[in-house]
PDB file of C-alpha atoms in Angstrom:
ATOM      1  CA  SER A   1      39.918 -31.487  89.336  1.00  0.00           C
ATOM      2  CA  GLY A   2      43.475 -31.034  88.313  1.00  0.00           C
ATOM      3  CA  GLU A   3      43.502 -34.468  86.624  1.00  0.00           C
ATOM      4  CA  SER A   4      44.968 -34.716  83.158  1.00  0.00           C
ATOM      5  CA  PHE A   5      43.224 -36.867  80.574  1.00  0.00           C
ATOM      6  CA  THR A   6      45.377 -37.986  77.689  1.00  0.00           C
ATOM      7  CA  THR A   7      43.393 -40.487  75.584  1.00  0.00           C
ATOM      8  CA  ASP A   8      39.856 -40.964  74.297  1.00  0.00           C
ATOM      9  CA  THR A   9      39.449 -43.913  76.679  1.00  0.00           C
ATOM     10  CA  ASP A  10      39.808 -41.481  79.586  1.00  0.00           C
ATOM     11  CA  TYR A  11      36.515 -39.943  78.413  1.00  0.00           C
ATOM     12  CA  ALA A  12      34.412 -43.054  78.827  1.00  0.00           C
ATOM     13  CA  GLY A  13      31.130 -41.097  78.650  1.00  0.00           C
ATOM     14  CA  CYS A  14      31.979 -39.198  75.466  1.00  0.00           C
ATOM     15  CA  THR A  15      31.665 -40.285  71.864  1.00  0.00           C
ATOM     16  CA  PRO A  16      34.274 -38.891  69.521  1.00  0.00           C
ATOM     17  CA  LYS A  17      32.864 -36.900  66.575  1.00  0.00           C
ATOM     18  CA  ARG A  18      33.502 -38.650  63.322  1.00  0.00           C
ATOM     19  CA  THR A  19      34.345 -36.860  60.081  1.00  0.00           C
ATOM     20  CA  CYS A  20      32.303 -37.284  56.919  1.00  0.00           C
ATOM     21  CA  SER A  21      34.270 -38.619  53.941  1.00  0.00           C
ATOM     22  CA  ASP A  22      34.432 -36.928  50.527  1.00  0.00           C
ATOM     23  CA  SER A  23      31.587 -39.133  49.321  1.00  0.00           C
ATOM     24  CA  GLN A  24      29.375 -38.146  52.275  1.00  0.00           C
ATOM     25  CA  TYR A  25      27.600 -35.072  53.565  1.00  0.00           C
ATOM     26  CA  GLU A  26      26.738 -34.110  57.122  1.00  0.00           C
ATOM     27  CA  VAL A  27      23.122 -34.864  58.067  1.00  0.00           C
ATOM     28  CA  SER A  28      23.502 -33.630  61.651  1.00  0.00           C
ATOM     29  CA  ALA A  29      26.471 -32.044  63.370  1.00  0.00           C
ATOM     30  CA  GLY A  30      26.322 -34.044  66.573  1.00  0.00           C
ATOM     31  CA  SER A  31      27.045 -32.685  70.016  1.00  0.00           C
ATOM     32  CA  ASP A  32      29.378 -33.297  72.946  1.00  0.00           C
ATOM     33  CA  THR A  33      27.684 -36.625  73.609  1.00  0.00           C
ATOM     34  CA  THR A  34      26.434 -37.713  70.163  1.00  0.00           C
ATOM     35  CA  ASN A  35      28.315 -38.447  67.010  1.00  0.00           C
ATOM     36  CA  ARG A  36      27.985 -36.518  63.757  1.00  0.00           C
ATOM     37  CA  VAL A  37      25.655 -38.293  61.305  1.00  0.00           C
ATOM     38  CA  CYS A  38      26.867 -38.651  57.722  1.00  0.00           C
ATOM     39  CA  ALA A  39      25.098 -39.986  54.626  1.00  0.00           C
ATOM     40  CA  THR A  40      26.311 -40.808  51.132  1.00  0.00           C
ATOM     41  CA  LYS A  41      25.989 -37.939  48.615  1.00  0.00           C
ATOM     42  CA  VAL A  42      23.672 -38.611  45.708  1.00  0.00           C
ATOM     43  CA  CYS A  43      23.812 -36.460  42.598  1.00  0.00           C
ATOM     44  CA  THR A  44      20.973 -36.270  40.097  1.00  0.00           C
ATOM     45  CA  CYS A  45      21.095 -36.081  36.325  1.00  0.00           C
ATOM     46  CA  ALA A  46      18.205 -35.312  34.027  1.00  0.00           C
ATOM     47  CA  ASN A  47      18.762 -36.980  30.632  1.00  0.00           C
ATOM     48  CA  GLY A  48      21.759 -39.049  31.659  1.00  0.00           C
ATOM     49  CA  SER A  49      23.653 -40.796  34.456  1.00  0.00           C
ATOM     50  CA  PRO A  50      24.864 -38.930  37.537  1.00  0.00           C
ATOM     51  CA  VAL A  51      28.448 -38.941  38.739  1.00  0.00           C
ATOM     52  CA  SER A  52      29.491 -41.186  41.631  1.00  0.00           C
ATOM     53  CA  ALA A  53      29.220 -40.116  45.270  1.00  0.00           C
ATOM     54  CA  THR A  54      32.959 -39.412  45.452  1.00  0.00           C
ATOM     55  CA  THR A  55      32.781 -37.049  42.457  1.00  0.00           C
ATOM     56  CA  CYS A  56      29.496 -35.410  43.473  1.00  0.00           C
ATOM     57  CA  ASN A  57      30.122 -31.849  44.750  1.00  0.00           C
ATOM     58  CA  ALA A  58      27.134 -31.692  47.086  1.00  0.00           C
ATOM     59  CA  ASN A  59      24.177 -33.930  47.858  1.00  0.00           C
ATOM     60  CA  ASP A  60      21.260 -33.459  45.467  1.00  0.00           C
ATOM     61  CA  ASP A  61      23.329 -31.466  42.934  1.00  0.00           C
ATOM     62  CA  GLU A  62      22.609 -31.979  39.260  1.00  0.00           C
ATOM     63  CA  GLN A  63      25.946 -33.332  38.097  1.00  0.00           C
ATOM     64  CA  CYS A  64      26.037 -35.684  35.117  1.00  0.00           C
ATOM     65  CA  GLY A  65      28.774 -38.117  34.197  1.00  0.00           C
ATOM     66  CA  SER A  66      27.297 -39.318  30.907  1.00  0.00           C
ATOM     67  CA  CYS A  67      24.296 -38.408  28.776  1.00  0.00           C
ATOM     68  CA  ASN A  68      21.484 -40.213  26.969  1.00  0.00           C
ATOM     69  CA  THR A  69      21.183 -40.171  23.168  1.00  0.00           C
ATOM     70  CA  ASN A  70      20.461 -36.679  21.759  1.00  0.00           C
ATOM     71  CA  TYR A  71      22.031 -35.030  24.834  1.00  0.00           C
ATOM     72  CA  ALA A  72      25.584 -33.864  25.535  1.00  0.00           C
ATOM     73  CA  LEU A  73      27.458 -32.609  28.568  1.00  0.00           C
ATOM     74  CA  SER A  74      27.528 -28.867  28.995  1.00  0.00           C
ATOM     75  CA  GLY A  75      29.330 -28.172  32.239  1.00  0.00           C
ATOM     76  CA  VAL A  76      27.761 -30.713  34.603  1.00  0.00           C
ATOM     77  CA  GLN A  77      24.342 -31.011  32.892  1.00  0.00           C
ATOM     78  CA  CYS A  78      23.068 -33.062  29.964  1.00  0.00           C
ATOM     79  CA  LEU A  79      21.495 -30.649  27.503  1.00  0.00           C
ATOM     80  CA  THR A  80      19.918 -31.177  24.076  1.00  0.00           C
ATOM     81  CA  ASP A  81      22.268 -32.082  21.207  1.00  0.00           C
ATOM     82  CA  THR A  82      20.064 -31.878  18.095  1.00  0.00           C
ATOM     83  CA  ASP A  83      22.680 -32.990  15.569  1.00  0.00           C
ATOM     84  CA  GLY A  84      24.279 -35.681  17.746  1.00  0.00           C
ATOM     85  CA  ASP A  85      27.790 -34.276  17.340  1.00  0.00           C
ATOM     86  CA  GLY A  86      28.598 -34.478  21.057  1.00  0.00           C
ATOM     87  CA  SER A  87      28.184 -30.740  21.700  1.00  0.00           C
ATOM     88  CA  ALA A  88      25.087 -29.484  23.482  1.00  0.00           C
ATOM     89  CA  ASN A  89      23.127 -26.956  21.416  1.00  0.00           C
ATOM     90  CA  VAL A  90      24.076 -24.161  23.836  1.00  0.00           C
ATOM     91  CA  ASP A  91      27.758 -24.871  23.090  1.00  0.00           C
ATOM     92  CA  ASP A  92      27.339 -25.616  19.369  1.00  0.00           C
ATOM     93  CA  SER A  93      27.409 -22.907  16.685  1.00  0.00           C
ATOM     94  CA  ASP A  94      25.623 -25.203  14.159  1.00  0.00           C
ATOM     95  CA  ASP A  95      22.940 -27.163  16.020  1.00  0.00           C
ATOM     96  CA  ASP A  96      21.626 -29.062  12.983  1.00  0.00           C
ATOM     97  CA  ASP A  97      25.062 -29.721  11.444  1.00  0.00           C
ATOM     98  CA  ASP A  98      24.057 -28.485   7.982  1.00  0.00           C
ATOM     99  CA  GLY A  99      27.153 -26.326   7.494  1.00  0.00           C
ATOM    100  CA  VAL A 100      25.327 -23.062   8.213  1.00  0.00           C
ATOM    101  CA  SER A 101      25.874 -21.435  11.611  1.00  0.00           C
ATOM    102  CA  ASP A 102      22.859 -20.860  13.849  1.00  0.00           C
ATOM    103  CA  SER A 103      23.367 -17.086  13.680  1.00  0.00           C
ATOM    104  CA  VAL A 104      23.318 -17.111   9.853  1.00  0.00           C
ATOM    105  CA  GLU A 105      20.256 -19.378   9.869  1.00  0.00           C
ATOM    106  CA  ALA A 106      18.497 -16.942  12.220  1.00  0.00           C
ATOM    107  CA  ALA A 107      19.314 -14.070   9.848  1.00  0.00           C
ATOM    108  CA  ASP A 108      18.221 -16.115   6.790  1.00  0.00           C
ATOM    109  CA  GLY A 109      14.999 -17.295   8.414  1.00  0.00           C
ATOM    110  CA  THR A 110      15.908 -20.978   8.163  1.00  0.00           C
ATOM    111  CA  ASP A 111      15.504 -23.334  11.130  1.00  0.00           C
ATOM    112  CA  PRO A 112      18.772 -23.791  13.058  1.00  0.00           C
ATOM    113  CA  LEU A 113      17.416 -27.078  14.468  1.00  0.00           C
ATOM    114  CA  ASP A 114      16.414 -28.546  11.070  1.00  0.00           C
ATOM    115  CA  ALA A 115      19.151 -29.288   8.532  1.00  0.00           C
ATOM    116  CA  ASP A 116      16.599 -29.141   5.680  1.00  0.00           C
ATOM    117  CA  SER A 117      14.278 -26.214   6.418  1.00  0.00           C
ATOM    118  CA  ASP A 118      12.154 -26.646   3.265  1.00  0.00           C
ATOM    119  CA  ASP A 119      12.069 -30.482   3.474  1.00  0.00           C
ATOM    120  CA  ASP A 120      13.177 -30.958  -0.129  1.00  0.00           C
ATOM    121  CA  GLY A 121      15.823 -33.548   0.694  1.00  0.00           C
ATOM    122  CA  VAL A 122      18.799 -31.175   0.416  1.00  0.00           C
ATOM    123  CA  ASN A 123      20.282 -29.601   3.529  1.00  0.00           C
ATOM    124  CA  ASP A 124      20.332 -25.834   3.926  1.00  0.00           C
ATOM    125  CA  GLY A 125      24.125 -25.598   3.632  1.00  0.00           C
ATOM    126  CA  GLN A 126      24.152 -27.428   0.300  1.00  0.00           C
ATOM    127  CA  GLU A 127      21.345 -25.208  -1.001  1.00  0.00           C
ATOM    128  CA  LYS A 128      23.320 -22.088  -0.070  1.00  0.00           C
ATOM    129  CA  THR A 129      26.359 -23.540  -1.887  1.00  0.00           C
ATOM    130  CA  ASP A 130      24.205 -24.401  -4.933  1.00  0.00           C
ATOM    131  CA  GLY A 131      22.566 -20.966  -4.956  1.00  0.00           C
ATOM    132  CA  THR A 132      19.065 -22.319  -4.342  1.00  0.00           C
ATOM    133  CA  ASP A 133      16.640 -21.133  -1.660  1.00  0.00           C
ATOM    134  CA  PRO A 134      16.694 -23.283   1.508  1.00  0.00           C
ATOM    135  CA  LEU A 135      13.182 -22.003   2.276  1.00  0.00           C
ATOM    136  CA  ASP A 136      11.675 -23.014  -1.092  1.00  0.00           C
ATOM    137  CA  ALA A 137      11.474 -26.700  -2.025  1.00  0.00           C
ATOM    138  CA  ASP A 138      11.084 -25.702  -5.696  1.00  0.00           C
ATOM    139  CA  SER A 139      13.655 -22.905  -5.915  1.00  0.00           C
ATOM    140  CA  ASP A 140      13.735 -22.860  -9.723  1.00  0.00           C
ATOM    141  CA  ASP A 141       9.915 -23.000 -10.091  1.00  0.00           C
ATOM    142  CA  ASP A 142      10.023 -25.972 -12.483  1.00  0.00           C
ATOM    143  CA  VAL A 143       7.388 -27.837 -10.447  1.00  0.00           C
ATOM    144  CA  CYS A 144      10.006 -30.372  -9.402  1.00  0.00           C
ATOM    145  CA  ILE A 145      11.089 -30.476  -5.793  1.00  0.00           C
ATOM    146  CA  TYR A 146      14.786 -29.533  -5.757  1.00  0.00           C
ATOM    147  CA  GLY A 147      15.994 -32.585  -3.827  1.00  0.00           C
ATOM    148  CA  ASN A 148      14.036 -34.989  -6.026  1.00  0.00           C
ATOM    149  CA  TYR A 149      15.197 -33.301  -9.207  1.00  0.00           C
ATOM    150  CA  GLU A 150      18.819 -33.352  -8.141  1.00  0.00           C
ATOM    151  CA  THR A 151      18.856 -36.965  -7.025  1.00  0.00           C
ATOM    152  CA  THR A 152      16.489 -38.572  -9.577  1.00  0.00           C
ATOM    153  CA  GLY A 153      16.692 -36.248 -12.558  1.00  0.00           C
ATOM    154  CA  THR A 154      12.905 -35.892 -12.728  1.00  0.00           C
TER     155      THR A 154
END
């Protein structure tokens, strides 16, 4: 009573609370007599590699640092990248990279995830440029598939 304690060693029975680092999260807060328990943060990443513990915002967050083939970063997640251009489909206005935007393909009835909707060997953008139908493999009705005719002359 009336004594003044000035250092941690004066509190022989107490354990100082430690602070969790940026790469850790608090597992338990501790009390007056027990120390806080910290653990290393671990981020997850579907379709890629997660960021390191120091970059991870919170334990068990989905936060990707790099993506597998056919996926691209969109925010902190690896999402599908159909055309492999490095932009996730949700961020890409031309998912199949055929030169026709997804919105135009939706209006035309062509597949925005397939560069050659009629499978004739010529991508939809080229067919639109050439004035042929990207939904009809034999646009000129000459019994020759457009892509084969153009490339082989048959």
